[in-house]
Tab-separated table of C-alpha atoms in Angstrom:
chain	number	residue	atom	x	y	z
A	797	MET	CA	0.000	0.000	0.000
A	798	SER	CA	1.290	3.446	-0.851
A	799	LEU	CA	1.783	6.130	1.762
A	800	THR	CA	-0.958	8.126	0.082
A	801	GLY	CA	-3.377	5.194	0.429
A	802	ALA	CA	-2.409	4.707	4.075
A	803	LEU	CA	-2.918	8.403	4.698
A	804	SER	CA	-6.344	8.301	3.035
A	805	ASN	CA	-7.373	5.283	5.061
A	806	ALA	CA	-6.308	6.881	8.323
A	807	ILE	CA	-8.141	10.119	7.556
A	808	SER	CA	-11.333	8.230	6.708
A	809	GLY	CA	-10.953	6.250	9.929
A	810	LEU	CA	-10.575	9.451	11.948
A	811	THR	CA	-13.658	10.898	10.250
A	812	ALA	CA	-15.694	7.791	11.059
A	813	ALA	CA	-14.467	7.735	14.657
A	814	THR	CA	-15.257	11.434	15.081
A	815	ARG	CA	-18.775	10.984	13.736
A	816	SER	CA	-19.292	7.904	15.901
A	817	ALA	CA	-18.127	9.789	19.000
A	818	GLN	CA	-20.597	12.591	18.233
A	819	VAL	CA	-23.467	10.119	17.926
A	820	VAL	CA	-22.535	8.266	21.133
A	821	SER	CA	-22.249	11.525	23.078
A	822	SER	CA	-25.655	12.578	21.731
A	823	ASN	CA	-27.127	9.244	22.874
A	824	MET	CA	-25.728	9.661	26.366
A	825	ALA	CA	-26.809	13.288	26.639
A	826	ASN	CA	-30.381	12.335	25.631
A	827	SER	CA	-30.639	9.111	27.626
A	828	MET	CA	-33.480	10.644	29.679
A	829	THR	CA	-35.066	12.650	26.869
A	830	GLU	CA	-38.606	11.460	26.180
A	831	GLY	CA	-39.135	10.382	22.593
A	832	TYR	CA	-35.450	10.250	21.742
A	833	GLY	CA	-34.457	7.386	19.442
A	834	ARG	CA	-31.039	5.835	19.954
A	835	ARG	CA	-28.652	6.489	17.053
A	836	ASP	CA	-25.945	4.401	15.426
A	837	VAL	CA	-23.549	5.310	12.657
A	838	GLU	CA	-23.762	3.090	9.604
A	839	LEU	CA	-20.288	2.565	8.176
A	840	GLN	CA	-19.235	1.063	4.880
A	841	SER	CA	-15.879	0.118	3.463
A	842	GLN	CA	-14.917	2.324	0.560
A	843	ASP	CA	-15.071	0.502	-2.749
A	844	THR	CA	-11.788	1.891	-3.980
A	845	ARG	CA	-8.349	0.451	-4.577
A	846	GLY	CA	-6.960	2.211	-1.559
A	847	GLY	CA	-9.739	1.078	0.786
A	848	GLY	CA	-10.826	3.055	3.832
A	849	VAL	CA	-14.213	3.614	5.454
A	850	SER	CA	-17.089	5.998	4.774
A	851	VAL	CA	-20.036	7.155	6.879
A	852	VAL	CA	-23.190	6.067	5.062
A	853	ALA	CA	-25.876	7.430	7.403
A	854	THR	CA	-26.976	7.913	10.970
A	855	VAL	CA	-29.500	5.199	11.819
A	856	ARG	CA	-32.250	5.871	14.364
A	857	HIS	CA	-33.428	2.868	16.399
A	858	ARG	CA	-37.002	2.867	17.725
A	859	GLU	CA	-39.229	-0.213	18.055
A	860	PRO	CA	-42.524	0.610	16.237
A	861	ALA	CA	-44.582	-1.934	18.221
A	862	LEU	CA	-43.463	-0.467	21.549
A	863	VAL	CA	-44.135	3.074	20.345
A	864	ALA	CA	-47.642	2.075	19.203
A	865	GLU	CA	-48.344	0.379	22.554
A	866	MET	CA	-47.193	3.445	24.474
A	867	ARG	CA	-49.386	5.719	22.381
A	868	ASP	CA	-52.462	3.563	22.946
A	869	ALA	CA	-51.731	3.359	26.670
A	870	ASN	CA	-51.261	7.125	26.980
A	871	ALA	CA	-54.484	7.742	25.057
A	872	ASP	CA	-56.398	5.437	27.378
A	873	ARG	CA	-54.857	7.062	30.446
A	874	SER	CA	-55.799	10.558	29.232
A	875	ALA	CA	-59.356	9.458	28.486
A	876	GLN	CA	-59.804	7.689	31.815
A	877	SER	CA	-58.343	10.668	33.656
A	878	SER	CA	-60.968	12.981	32.136
A	879	VAL	CA	-63.808	10.567	32.931
A	880	ALA	CA	-62.577	9.988	36.492
A	881	GLY	CA	-62.339	13.744	37.015
A	882	PHE	CA	-65.967	14.129	35.941
A	883	HIS	CA	-67.201	11.435	38.341
A	884	THR	CA	-65.181	12.893	41.221
A	885	LYS	CA	-66.723	16.340	40.705
A	886	LEU	CA	-70.186	14.805	40.318
A	887	GLU	CA	-69.901	13.001	43.640
A	888	GLN	CA	-68.765	16.234	45.271
A	889	LEU	CA	-71.818	18.043	43.888
A	890	VAL	CA	-74.338	15.720	45.568
A	891	GLY	CA	-72.131	14.910	48.561
A	892	THR	CA	-71.380	11.633	50.255
A	893	PRO	CA	-73.897	10.056	52.655
A	894	ASP	CA	-71.735	10.900	55.679
A	895	SER	CA	-71.666	14.623	54.788
A	896	ALA	CA	-74.087	16.997	56.521
A	897	SER	CA	-74.387	19.015	53.310
A	898	SER	CA	-75.179	16.049	51.049
A	899	LEU	CA	-78.502	15.685	49.248
A	900	THR	CA	-79.472	12.692	51.367
A	901	SER	CA	-78.686	14.538	54.610
A	902	ARG	CA	-80.707	17.572	53.531
A	903	LEU	CA	-83.670	15.367	52.645
A	904	ALA	CA	-83.434	13.617	56.025
A	905	SER	CA	-83.321	17.000	57.784
A	906	PHE	CA	-86.383	18.150	55.848
A	907	GLU	CA	-88.315	15.048	56.843
A	908	ALA	CA	-87.260	15.497	60.476
A	909	SER	CA	-88.353	19.132	60.434
A	910	LEU	CA	-91.844	18.097	59.252
A	911	VAL	CA	-92.142	15.599	62.080
A	912	SER	CA	-90.963	18.241	64.554
A	913	ALA	CA	-93.441	20.827	63.244
A	914	ALA	CA	-96.288	18.305	63.336
A	915	SER	CA	-95.597	17.712	67.035
A	916	ARG	CA	-95.944	21.452	67.772
A	917	PRO	CA	-97.816	23.099	64.895
A	918	ASP	CA	-98.402	26.202	66.989
A	919	VAL	CA	-94.689	27.083	67.083
A	920	SER	CA	-93.910	29.360	64.131
A	921	GLY	CA	-90.186	28.731	64.488
A	922	ARG	CA	-90.680	25.082	63.658
A	923	LEU	CA	-92.740	25.972	60.601
A	924	ASP	CA	-90.016	28.382	59.488
A	925	GLN	CA	-87.479	25.568	59.901
A	926	VAL	CA	-89.472	23.380	57.510
A	927	VAL	CA	-89.257	26.147	54.909
A	928	ARG	CA	-85.505	26.534	55.456
A	929	GLU	CA	-84.923	22.795	55.071
A	930	ALA	CA	-87.071	22.692	51.936
A	931	ASN	CA	-85.053	25.554	50.487
A	932	SER	CA	-81.810	23.734	51.288
A	933	ILE	CA	-82.999	20.754	49.223
A	934	THR	CA	-83.900	22.887	46.214
A	935	ARG	CA	-80.609	24.791	46.440
A	936	SER	CA	-78.726	21.495	46.588
A	937	LEU	CA	-80.496	20.219	43.478
A	938	ASN	CA	-80.091	23.563	41.691
A	939	THR	CA	-76.375	23.704	42.503
A	940	ALA	CA	-75.728	20.108	41.463
A	941	SER	CA	-77.619	20.610	38.212
A	942	GLN	CA	-75.704	23.794	37.431
A	943	GLY	CA	-72.454	22.026	38.236
A	944	ILE	CA	-73.289	19.298	35.730
A	945	GLN	CA	-74.029	21.855	33.025
A	946	ASP	CA	-70.790	23.660	33.838
A	947	MET	CA	-68.916	20.398	33.283
A	948	ARG	CA	-70.703	19.983	29.952
A	949	VAL	CA	-69.638	23.494	28.947
A	950	SER	CA	-66.076	22.724	30.033
A	951	ALA	CA	-66.081	19.504	28.007
A	952	ASP	CA	-67.471	21.387	25.005
A	953	ARG	CA	-64.671	23.953	25.213
A	954	SER	CA	-62.112	21.188	25.633
A	955	ILE	CA	-63.414	19.619	22.418
A	956	GLN	CA	-62.851	22.873	20.574
A	957	THR	CA	-59.322	23.158	22.002
A	958	ALA	CA	-58.562	19.540	21.080
A	959	VAL	CA	-59.842	19.963	17.516
A	960	SER	CA	-57.753	23.109	17.062
A	961	ALA	CA	-54.683	21.305	18.438
A	962	LEU	CA	-55.287	18.329	16.142
A	963	ASN	CA	-55.475	20.526	13.048
A	964	THR	CA	-52.274	22.344	14.016
A	965	LYS	CA	-50.306	19.201	14.821
A	966	LEU	CA	-51.428	17.382	11.681
A	967	VAL	CA	-50.130	20.257	9.561
A	968	GLN	CA	-46.845	20.137	11.471
A	969	VAL	CA	-46.498	16.399	10.849
A	970	GLN	CA	-47.147	17.003	7.144
A	971	GLU	CA	-44.412	19.659	7.083
A	972	LEU	CA	-42.001	17.299	8.840
A	973	ASN	CA	-42.770	14.619	6.249
A	974	VAL	CA	-41.599	17.049	3.573
A	975	GLN	CA	-38.479	18.094	5.511
A	976	ILE	CA	-37.524	14.493	6.258
A	977	ALA	CA	-37.944	13.500	2.625
A	978	GLY	CA	-35.790	16.416	1.479
A	979	GLY	CA	-33.127	15.788	4.104
A	980	SER	CA	-32.957	12.092	3.307
A	981	ALA	CA	-32.563	12.806	-0.398
A	982	ALA	CA	-29.696	15.178	0.409
A	983	ARG	CA	-28.129	12.515	2.676
A	984	ARG	CA	-28.391	14.726	5.758
A	985	ASP	CA	-28.968	13.421	9.285
A	986	VAL	CA	-32.710	13.802	9.885
A	987	SER	CA	-32.894	11.874	13.179
A	988	ALA	CA	-33.909	14.976	15.133
A	989	LEU	CA	-36.790	15.505	12.707
A	990	PHE	CA	-37.868	11.909	13.304
A	991	ASP	CA	-37.847	12.576	17.061
A	992	HIS	CA	-39.950	15.689	16.627
A	993	ARG	CA	-42.436	13.939	14.358
A	994	GLU	CA	-42.778	11.007	16.726
A	995	ALA	CA	-43.438	13.394	19.630
A	996	LEU	CA	-46.112	15.215	17.628
A	997	ILE	CA	-47.810	11.962	16.647
A	998	GLY	CA	-47.751	10.944	20.314
A	999	GLU	CA	-49.557	14.170	21.235
A	1000	ILE	CA	-52.106	13.550	18.482
A	1001	ALA	CA	-52.602	9.979	19.702
A	1002	GLU	CA	-53.485	11.169	23.217
A	1003	LEU	CA	-56.420	13.046	21.721
A	1004	VAL	CA	-57.329	10.475	19.062
A	1005	PRO	CA	-55.546	7.090	18.956
A	1006	VAL	CA	-53.955	6.682	15.530
A	1007	LYS	CA	-52.352	4.042	13.357
A	1008	GLU	CA	-49.135	5.068	11.629
A	1009	MET	CA	-48.567	3.812	8.079
A	1010	ARG	CA	-45.194	4.111	6.346
A	1011	ARG	CA	-45.039	5.945	3.046
A	1012	PRO	CA	-42.220	6.452	0.482
A	1013	ASN	CA	-39.405	8.906	1.238
A	1014	GLN	CA	-39.655	8.297	5.002
A	1015	GLY	CA	-43.170	9.825	5.176
A	1016	VAL	CA	-46.053	8.598	7.315
A	1017	ALA	CA	-49.834	8.501	6.979
A	1018	LEU	CA	-52.138	8.656	9.988
A	1019	TYR	CA	-55.513	6.944	10.397
A	1020	THR	CA	-57.649	6.788	13.520
A	1021	GLN	CA	-58.227	3.347	14.989
A	1022	GLY	CA	-61.819	3.703	13.824
A	1023	GLY	CA	-60.669	4.136	10.224
A	1024	ALA	CA	-60.910	7.906	9.684
A	1025	LEU	CA	-58.144	9.384	7.502
A	1026	LEU	CA	-56.235	12.230	9.162
A	1027	LEU	CA	-53.098	12.499	7.046
A	1028	ASP	CA	-51.912	10.835	3.860
A	1029	GLY	CA	-50.042	13.357	1.792
A	1030	ASN	CA	-52.811	15.889	2.334
A	1031	VAL	CA	-54.102	16.834	5.769
A	1032	ALA	CA	-57.708	16.281	6.785
A	1033	GLU	CA	-59.421	19.270	8.382
A	1034	LEU	CA	-61.540	18.722	11.477
A	1035	ALA	CA	-64.263	21.218	12.337
A	1036	PHE	CA	-66.318	21.814	15.479
A	1037	THR	CA	-68.507	24.650	16.730
A	1038	ASN	CA	-68.590	25.123	20.476
A	1039	ALA	CA	-71.591	26.362	22.441
A	1040	ASN	CA	-71.235	29.350	24.734
A	1041	THR	CA	-73.985	28.080	27.027
A	1042	ILE	CA	-75.431	24.618	27.616
A	1043	VAL	CA	-78.703	23.879	29.394
A	1044	PRO	CA	-80.089	20.426	30.245
A	1045	HIS	CA	-82.300	19.955	27.184
A	1046	MET	CA	-79.468	20.691	24.748
A	1047	THR	CA	-78.014	17.545	23.149
A	1048	GLN	CA	-76.180	16.675	19.970
A	1049	ALA	CA	-78.880	14.139	19.071
A	1050	GLY	CA	-81.414	16.957	19.259
A	1051	GLY	CA	-79.320	19.104	16.936
A	1052	LEU	CA	-78.531	21.732	19.561
A	1053	LEU	CA	-74.868	20.824	20.099
A	1054	SER	CA	-72.140	20.383	17.537
A	1055	GLY	CA	-70.509	17.148	16.482
A	1056	ILE	CA	-67.327	16.869	14.419
A	1057	THR	CA	-66.818	16.979	10.691
A	1058	ILE	CA	-63.761	15.741	8.791
A	1059	ASN	CA	-63.334	17.565	5.488
A	1060	GLY	CA	-66.937	18.712	5.802
A	1061	VAL	CA	-68.385	15.241	6.404
A	1062	ASP	CA	-70.117	14.487	9.704
A	1063	VAL	CA	-68.525	11.638	11.666
A	1064	SER	CA	-69.926	9.716	14.601
A	1065	VAL	CA	-68.637	10.672	18.049
A	1066	ASP	CA	-69.949	7.502	19.675
A	1067	PRO	CA	-67.451	6.657	22.468
A	1068	GLU	CA	-67.685	2.920	21.755
A	1069	HIS	CA	-67.929	2.638	17.969
A	1070	GLY	CA	-67.168	6.049	16.456
A	1071	PRO	CA	-64.042	6.642	14.342
A	1072	LEU	CA	-62.657	9.083	16.938
A	1073	ARG	CA	-63.088	6.751	19.892
A	1074	GLY	CA	-60.550	5.838	22.516
A	1075	GLY	CA	-58.720	9.049	23.364
A	1076	GLN	CA	-59.243	12.252	25.268
A	1077	LEU	CA	-61.402	13.766	22.519
A	1078	GLY	CA	-63.794	10.817	22.722
A	1079	ALA	CA	-63.883	11.175	26.509
A	1080	PHE	CA	-64.905	14.831	26.212
A	1081	PHE	CA	-67.832	13.877	23.976
A	1082	GLU	CA	-68.760	11.064	26.362
A	1083	ILE	CA	-68.852	13.506	29.278
A	1084	ARG	CA	-70.852	16.124	27.406
A	1085	ASP	CA	-73.373	13.875	25.669
A	1086	ASP	CA	-73.630	10.763	27.816
A	1087	LEU	CA	-72.311	10.871	31.372
A	1088	ALA	CA	-73.502	14.371	32.223
A	1089	VAL	CA	-76.876	13.859	30.550
A	1090	GLY	CA	-77.365	10.651	32.528
A	1091	ALA	CA	-76.427	12.352	35.797
A	1092	GLN	CA	-78.865	15.197	35.078
A	1093	ALA	CA	-81.623	12.650	34.448
A	1094	GLU	CA	-81.030	11.102	37.875
A	1095	LEU	CA	-81.258	14.473	39.608
A	1096	ASP	CA	-84.384	15.324	37.618
A	1097	ALA	CA	-85.915	12.033	38.768
A	1098	VAL	CA	-85.259	12.969	42.409
A	1099	ALA	CA	-86.751	16.431	41.882
A	1100	ARG	CA	-89.802	14.990	40.135
A	1101	ASP	CA	-90.435	12.345	42.776
A	1102	LEU	CA	-90.151	14.892	45.579
A	1103	SER	CA	-92.391	17.431	43.812
A	1104	GLU	CA	-95.097	14.937	42.868
A	1105	ARG	CA	-95.300	13.620	46.423
A	1106	MET	CA	-95.947	17.165	47.663
A	1107	GLN	CA	-98.569	18.023	45.006
A	1108	ASP	CA	-100.628	14.829	44.886
A	1109	ALA	CA	-104.341	15.436	44.467
A	1110	GLY	CA	-106.133	15.484	47.826
A	1111	LEU	CA	-102.958	16.023	49.850
A	1112	ASP	CA	-103.817	19.688	50.497
A	1113	PRO	CA	-107.575	20.355	50.343
A	1114	THR	CA	-106.987	24.098	49.949
A	1115	THR	CA	-105.229	23.777	46.575
A	1116	PRO	CA	-107.166	22.901	43.411
A	1117	THR	CA	-106.105	20.137	41.033
A	1118	GLY	CA	-103.244	21.325	38.845
A	1119	ALA	CA	-102.069	23.945	41.311
A	1120	ALA	CA	-98.427	24.059	42.393
A	1121	GLY	CA	-97.588	22.149	45.546
A	1122	LEU	CA	-94.893	22.754	48.133
A	1123	PHE	CA	-92.206	22.220	45.488
A	1124	THR	CA	-92.654	23.945	42.137
A	1125	ASP	CA	-91.151	24.106	38.669
A	1126	ALA	CA	-89.888	27.710	38.875
A	1127	GLY	CA	-93.166	28.613	40.583
A	1128	ALA	CA	-95.421	26.490	38.403
A	1129	TYR	CA	-97.056	23.085	38.735
A	1130	VAL	CA	-94.578	20.269	38.111
A	1131	ASP	CA	-95.479	18.661	34.791
A	1132	ALA	CA	-93.945	15.236	34.143
A	1133	ALA	CA	-93.719	16.099	30.438
A	1134	LYS	CA	-91.246	18.865	31.318
A	1135	GLU	CA	-88.994	16.778	33.529
A	1136	VAL	CA	-85.726	17.461	31.693
A	1137	GLY	CA	-83.810	20.048	33.695
A	1138	LEU	CA	-86.334	20.053	36.562
A	1139	ALA	CA	-83.540	19.814	39.140
A	1140	SER	CA	-82.207	23.157	37.909
A	1141	ARG	CA	-85.647	24.835	38.232
A	1142	ILE	CA	-87.164	23.262	41.321
A	1143	SER	CA	-88.047	25.786	44.013
A	1144	VAL	CA	-90.131	26.115	47.164
A	1145	ASN	CA	-93.620	27.588	46.684
A	1146	ALA	CA	-93.390	31.316	47.311
A	1147	VAL	CA	-96.597	31.303	49.423
A	1148	VAL	CA	-94.722	29.681	52.332
A	1149	GLY	CA	-91.443	31.610	51.983
A	1150	PRO	CA	-91.203	34.630	54.283
A	1151	ASP	CA	-88.298	35.977	52.209
A	1152	ARG	CA	-90.595	36.142	49.156
A	1153	GLY	CA	-93.697	37.566	50.788
A	1154	GLY	CA	-95.144	34.234	51.880
A	1155	GLU	CA	-96.017	32.937	55.342
A	1156	SER	CA	-94.937	29.648	56.858
A	1157	TRP	CA	-98.284	29.087	58.668
A	1158	ARG	CA	-99.673	27.931	55.302
A	1159	LEU	CA	-97.716	24.695	55.831
A	1160	ARG	CA	-100.120	24.016	58.681
A	1161	ASP	CA	-103.336	25.500	57.344
A	1162	GLY	CA	-102.979	24.906	53.577
A	1163	LEU	CA	-101.036	26.495	50.735
A	1164	GLY	CA	-104.251	27.968	49.362
A	1165	ALA	CA	-105.748	28.981	52.727
A	1166	ALA	CA	-107.111	32.538	52.871
A	1167	VAL	CA	-106.871	32.883	56.667
A	1168	ARG	CA	-105.131	31.169	59.527
A	1169	GLY	CA	-106.735	28.067	60.953
A	1170	PRO	CA	-106.505	26.433	64.387
A	1171	VAL	CA	-102.871	26.545	65.559
A	1172	GLY	CA	-103.105	23.038	66.959
A	1173	ASN	CA	-104.114	21.390	63.670
A	1174	ALA	CA	-101.220	19.214	62.490
A	1175	GLU	CA	-103.130	17.186	59.900
A	1176	LEU	CA	-101.546	18.754	56.813
A	1177	LEU	CA	-98.044	18.595	58.291
A	1178	GLN	CA	-98.554	14.921	59.044
A	1179	SER	CA	-99.793	14.376	55.485
A	1180	PHE	CA	-96.622	16.001	54.123
A	1181	ALA	CA	-94.444	13.772	56.318
A	1182	SER	CA	-96.409	10.673	55.317
A	1183	ALA	CA	-96.105	11.556	51.644
A	1184	LEU	CA	-92.306	11.591	52.026
A	1185	SER	CA	-92.048	8.340	53.941
A	1186	SER	CA	-94.636	6.379	51.967
A	1187	THR	CA	-93.423	3.877	49.399
A	1188	ARG	CA	-94.283	4.444	45.774
A	1189	SER	CA	-92.949	3.525	42.356
A	1190	TYR	CA	-90.341	5.879	40.948
A	1191	ALA	CA	-91.581	7.287	37.651
A	1192	SER	CA	-88.244	8.020	35.918
A	1193	GLY	CA	-84.470	7.828	36.106
A	1194	GLY	CA	-82.202	4.833	36.385
A	1195	PHE	CA	-84.288	3.373	39.208
A	1196	GLU	CA	-87.625	3.685	37.432
A	1197	GLY	CA	-90.147	1.108	38.625
A	1198	GLN	CA	-88.552	0.514	42.039
A	1199	ILE	CA	-90.829	1.070	45.034
A	1200	ALA	CA	-89.429	2.988	48.000
A	1201	ALA	CA	-89.646	6.222	49.990
A	1202	ALA	CA	-88.391	9.637	48.848
A	1203	SER	CA	-85.196	9.465	50.874
A	1204	ASP	CA	-84.390	6.065	49.366
A	1205	LEU	CA	-84.225	7.477	45.839
A	1206	ALA	CA	-81.790	10.187	46.930
A	1207	SER	CA	-79.667	7.519	48.638
A	1208	LEU	CA	-79.745	5.285	45.570
A	1209	VAL	CA	-78.644	8.130	43.306
A	1210	THR	CA	-75.890	9.202	45.693
A	1211	GLU	CA	-74.624	5.641	45.979
A	1212	LYS	CA	-74.723	5.275	42.194
A	1213	PHE	CA	-72.584	8.378	41.713
A	1214	GLY	CA	-70.132	7.112	44.337
A	1215	SER	CA	-69.950	3.698	42.691
A	1216	GLN	CA	-69.339	5.280	39.298
A	1217	ARG	CA	-66.534	7.386	40.755
A	1218	LEU	CA	-64.910	4.308	42.280
A	1219	GLY	CA	-65.212	2.373	39.020
A	1220	ALA	CA	-63.712	5.264	37.041
A	1221	GLU	CA	-60.778	5.515	39.446
A	1222	GLN	CA	-60.115	1.782	39.128
A	1223	LYS	CA	-60.037	2.085	35.340
A	1224	LEU	CA	-57.725	5.078	35.632
A	1225	THR	CA	-55.382	3.132	37.896
A	1226	PHE	CA	-55.226	0.276	35.403
A	1227	ALA	CA	-54.649	2.681	32.508
A	1228	ALA	CA	-51.922	4.515	34.422
A	1229	VAL	CA	-50.107	1.264	35.261
A	1230	ARG	CA	-50.346	0.149	31.645
A	1231	ALA	CA	-48.961	3.478	30.410
A	1232	THR	CA	-46.120	3.414	32.923
A	1233	GLU	CA	-45.161	-0.122	31.931
A	1234	ALA	CA	-45.247	0.784	28.235
A	1235	GLU	CA	-42.959	3.750	28.891
A	1236	GLN	CA	-40.583	1.533	30.874
A	1237	PHE	CA	-40.410	-1.030	28.064
A	1238	LEU	CA	-39.679	1.715	25.557
A	1239	MET	CA	-36.996	3.216	27.773
A	1240	ALA	CA	-35.398	-0.209	28.211
A	1241	ASP	CA	-35.178	-0.406	24.430
A	1242	GLY	CA	-33.605	3.042	24.316
A	1243	VAL	CA	-30.199	4.333	25.327
A	1244	ASP	CA	-28.106	2.054	27.556
A	1245	THR	CA	-25.441	4.365	28.990
A	1246	ASP	CA	-23.184	1.464	30.000
A	1247	ARG	CA	-23.240	0.143	26.464
A	1248	GLU	CA	-22.618	3.606	25.066
A	1249	LEU	CA	-19.586	4.035	27.338
A	1250	GLN	CA	-18.190	0.755	26.073
A	1251	ARG	CA	-18.710	1.926	22.508
A	1252	LEU	CA	-17.003	5.199	23.324
A	1253	MET	CA	-13.953	3.364	24.616
A	1254	LEU	CA	-13.750	1.349	21.387
A	1255	ILE	CA	-14.151	4.523	19.359
A	1256	GLU	CA	-11.370	6.120	21.369
A	1257	GLN	CA	-9.097	3.192	20.608
A	1258	ALA	CA	-9.944	3.339	16.903
A	1259	TYR	CA	-9.315	7.068	16.852
A	1260	ALA	CA	-5.963	6.636	18.577
A	1261	ALA	CA	-4.952	3.868	16.165
A	1262	ASN	CA	-5.811	5.980	13.112
A	1263	ALA	CA	-4.040	8.949	14.619
A	1264	ARG	CA	-0.983	6.737	15.139
A	1265	VAL	CA	-1.129	5.716	11.467
A	1266	LEU	CA	-1.207	9.382	10.506
A	1267	GLN	CA	1.782	10.082	12.716
A	1268	THR	CA	3.701	7.142	11.271
A	1269	VAL	CA	2.954	8.200	7.696
A	1270	ASP	CA	4.064	11.724	8.577
A	1271	ASP	CA	7.314	10.417	10.044
A	1272	MET	CA	7.976	8.276	6.976
A	1273	MET	CA	7.303	11.139	4.596
A	1274	ASN	CA	9.616	13.420	6.602
A	1275	ALA	CA	12.315	10.737	6.411
A	1276	LEU	CA	11.889	10.429	2.653
A	1277	MET	CA	12.018	14.183	2.166
A	1278	GLY	CA	15.180	14.329	4.298
A	1279	ALA	CA	16.852	11.648	2.177
A	1280	LEU	CA	16.178	13.642	-0.987
A	1281	ARG	CA	17.902	16.756	0.264
């Protein structure tokens, strides 16, 4: 081999060692960086008479199956977190049975106040207490109902934010596809662009779980797990119109709330079978259109049962048929046909409320009484108490058809909300464990700093050997030049 060939070989070896050292140092520096793919330098012997080595490319290592599993796990965790948060807030709105401010406790206090007033109907303070306890029940139902609608509004706004984020990130992935293709054609290192694209797709997958399909020139196409096309060369555009205010009767099925369109075509938002199912976006729709609507229906059933017990025909002889009872629908007779949202409108009849010009003695003498009656007459108060404690069939809600007292329905609903919260937390725990394990598996397949240190030592040795060749060639050339003088 000529000195020139030896020199060329040594220089190519130094170049390869330098590039390898850069890649190893990058691996070690990013060993804890989320989404970083371990790099290797691909080397190739030069197909020339003199030999040597050339750097072909920087290869990024990332196991697609592990990445896909982590994305699915993170999507499930995000969805379950949103659902669990809803159920936690819902339980707080109605209270737990052991709380003095819970719906069940307020109903028990109301029933106790009726019994107390019936024992001494002549004491105005006890009649006033019945009114206060009745008002506490209606405020509790009103507050819980408003809280549910607030969560629907929040979910609706979150949908809008998620759709906007999806559109932005899909465009960014498309742009990275172009940059990666151009960089690869120019034989540049595009590993950092791969990292960025993978991170973006991971963020998209948390909102809507996606399947990644490889395309020519290192590009990718994205489809939802339900089959909707998001990106394949061109980017799909998602559209959603949020509502500024949501009231109980407003639903997507009724045409009063927006769904989602992809490129102008309506798509199903069904949390079980829709093309956008499985991620945080699907959870937001589930909260807005399913979970919250169901919770409102349960509260409406409680409000209806309580109101109808207090306005039954013949209960109060002083009120005509069709007149409002002790509990009203915003002052009017409670009509079963207008049950939706009743919990948000239920109120105590103004004729017994001193703060609204009424008088509490009407609880004793009749809501429609023109004058006071005998102060010792407790018949109506006893009828009110009996109406609460009597067993009857619930007319609506998840417990429709069951026969029990008024307080039992409130207890059943409260227990149902608590059970749903517990079930949601268990699902969240499972999803969180799954996501953590997926991340651990992916990290184990990532940068091993011990291995990288071993590689660095070998690179150092190779660099030193090539440098020694350079030094030897230099010495030989100096000797030759000296001999020619």
